[in-house]
Structure formats: structure tokens, C-alpha cells
Amino acid sequence: MALNYQEEAFIHRASSVDFVVINVVTKKPVLVVEVDGFAWHENNPVQVARGKLKDSILNRCGLRPLRLATNESGEEEKLRNELSAATAQM
């Protein structure tokens, strides 16, 4: 997996994800969760761009991040469904 210059620069800064669920046997990530607050993410074009770049990097690693908004309903159900799917693959 080769990253472009922008992706390389991004991961070498203080970038992180909110939560990672790993398979304890393989030590590999099976689910990445990002919690997006409206005031910080949806109102800020810079943060939206950073989120898209982060998603691109994670996708290249074979991970599709679950993005949960703090101003929407049904987020708990989304998380439960993704956790069930991730643990079923272990």
C-alpha cells in the first residue's frame, strides 16, 4: 500500500482515530470508529477535508471507518450492527 505525499504527511502529524477495535488473536484492526461533532466537523471545511483524507488512508488499509454524528439518531444501532459484523468475521 503506497501512500501519496499528502497522506504520508497527514499520518506523520498528530493524527488519530477515536476508537479502534482489534482482533486480540491477530492484533489487526477490525473496526475504526470516528465520532463527528457538528460544531467541529460539519461547520468546518478544514475538518471535513481532514476527515476525507483520513477515510482515504483507512480505505487503502482495508478499513472502512464508521462515522457517527453527535447530532443524529440511530447511532447506537449503527455501532451495534458494525460491532456485530466485525466480531462475526473474527
Tab-separated table of C-alpha atoms in Angstrom:
chain	number	residue	atom	x	y	z
A	1	MET	CA	0.000	0.000	0.000
A	2	ALA	CA	1.662	3.177	-1.173
A	3	LEU	CA	0.506	6.496	0.209
A	4	ASN	CA	0.822	9.755	-1.666
A	5	TYR	CA	2.728	12.728	-0.254
A	6	GLN	CA	-0.364	14.342	1.294
A	7	GLU	CA	-1.371	11.080	3.002
A	8	GLU	CA	2.171	10.473	4.285
A	9	ALA	CA	2.351	13.991	5.715
A	10	PHE	CA	-1.040	13.556	7.365
A	11	ILE	CA	-0.188	10.339	9.193
A	12	HIS	CA	3.132	11.701	10.439
A	13	ARG	CA	1.423	14.617	12.157
A	14	ALA	CA	-0.600	14.167	15.306
A	15	SER	CA	-3.458	12.367	13.557
A	16	SER	CA	-5.545	9.726	15.253
A	17	VAL	CA	-8.874	7.951	15.196
A	18	ASP	CA	-11.391	7.983	18.016
A	19	PHE	CA	-11.750	4.218	18.549
A	20	VAL	CA	-10.179	1.073	17.117
A	21	VAL	CA	-11.468	-2.441	17.731
A	22	ILE	CA	-8.792	-5.070	17.218
A	23	ASN	CA	-8.801	-8.813	16.887
A	24	VAL	CA	-6.934	-9.937	20.008
A	25	VAL	CA	-5.531	-13.001	18.249
A	26	THR	CA	-4.174	-11.347	15.103
A	27	LYS	CA	-3.679	-7.883	16.656
A	28	LYS	CA	-5.173	-6.411	13.474
A	29	PRO	CA	-7.843	-3.714	13.447
A	30	VAL	CA	-11.336	-4.860	12.512
A	31	LEU	CA	-13.303	-1.652	13.085
A	32	VAL	CA	-12.450	2.037	13.224
A	33	VAL	CA	-14.946	4.482	14.722
A	34	GLU	CA	-14.873	8.244	14.269
A	35	VAL	CA	-17.253	10.459	16.256
A	36	ASP	CA	-18.018	13.657	14.383
A	37	GLY	CA	-19.453	16.548	16.356
A	38	PHE	CA	-21.496	19.016	14.293
A	39	ALA	CA	-19.841	22.162	15.621
A	40	TRP	CA	-16.340	20.855	14.926
A	41	HIS	CA	-16.724	18.806	11.750
A	42	GLU	CA	-19.761	19.821	9.714
A	43	ASN	CA	-19.241	23.538	10.257
A	44	ASN	CA	-15.529	23.455	9.470
A	45	PRO	CA	-14.410	22.845	5.853
A	46	VAL	CA	-10.845	22.126	7.016
A	47	GLN	CA	-12.060	19.356	9.327
A	48	VAL	CA	-14.281	17.933	6.579
A	49	ALA	CA	-11.234	17.752	4.278
A	50	ARG	CA	-9.154	16.118	7.032
A	51	GLY	CA	-11.919	13.568	7.584
A	52	LYS	CA	-11.997	12.696	3.884
A	53	LEU	CA	-8.223	12.310	3.822
A	54	LYS	CA	-8.331	10.089	6.907
A	55	ASP	CA	-11.063	7.963	5.294
A	56	SER	CA	-8.934	7.614	2.154
A	57	ILE	CA	-5.942	6.395	4.159
A	58	LEU	CA	-8.036	3.934	6.158
A	59	ASN	CA	-9.683	2.620	2.985
A	60	ARG	CA	-6.244	1.971	1.484
A	61	CYS	CA	-5.532	-0.115	4.586
A	62	GLY	CA	-8.687	-2.140	4.023
A	63	LEU	CA	-10.670	-0.386	6.748
A	64	ARG	CA	-13.941	1.455	6.253
A	65	PRO	CA	-14.347	3.870	9.143
A	66	LEU	CA	-17.713	4.057	10.846
A	67	ARG	CA	-18.544	7.743	11.226
A	68	LEU	CA	-21.025	8.586	13.950
A	69	ALA	CA	-22.534	12.049	14.152
A	70	THR	CA	-23.347	13.551	17.527
A	71	ASN	CA	-26.458	15.247	16.158
A	72	GLU	CA	-28.187	12.268	14.523
A	73	SER	CA	-30.374	9.463	15.789
A	74	GLY	CA	-29.769	5.760	15.406
A	75	GLU	CA	-26.050	5.989	16.109
A	76	GLU	CA	-26.167	3.329	18.825
A	77	GLU	CA	-27.849	0.898	16.441
A	78	LYS	CA	-25.263	1.637	13.732
A	79	LEU	CA	-22.466	0.940	16.202
A	80	ARG	CA	-24.052	-2.297	17.433
A	81	ASN	CA	-24.529	-3.516	13.846
A	82	GLU	CA	-20.935	-2.720	12.891
A	83	LEU	CA	-19.573	-4.368	16.045
A	84	SER	CA	-21.647	-7.478	15.341
A	85	ALA	CA	-20.399	-7.619	11.758
A	86	ALA	CA	-16.785	-7.063	12.815
A	87	THR	CA	-16.842	-9.717	15.531
A	88	ALA	CA	-18.581	-12.210	13.235
A	89	GLN	CA	-15.540	-12.032	10.943
A	90	MET	CA	-13.108	-12.911	13.746
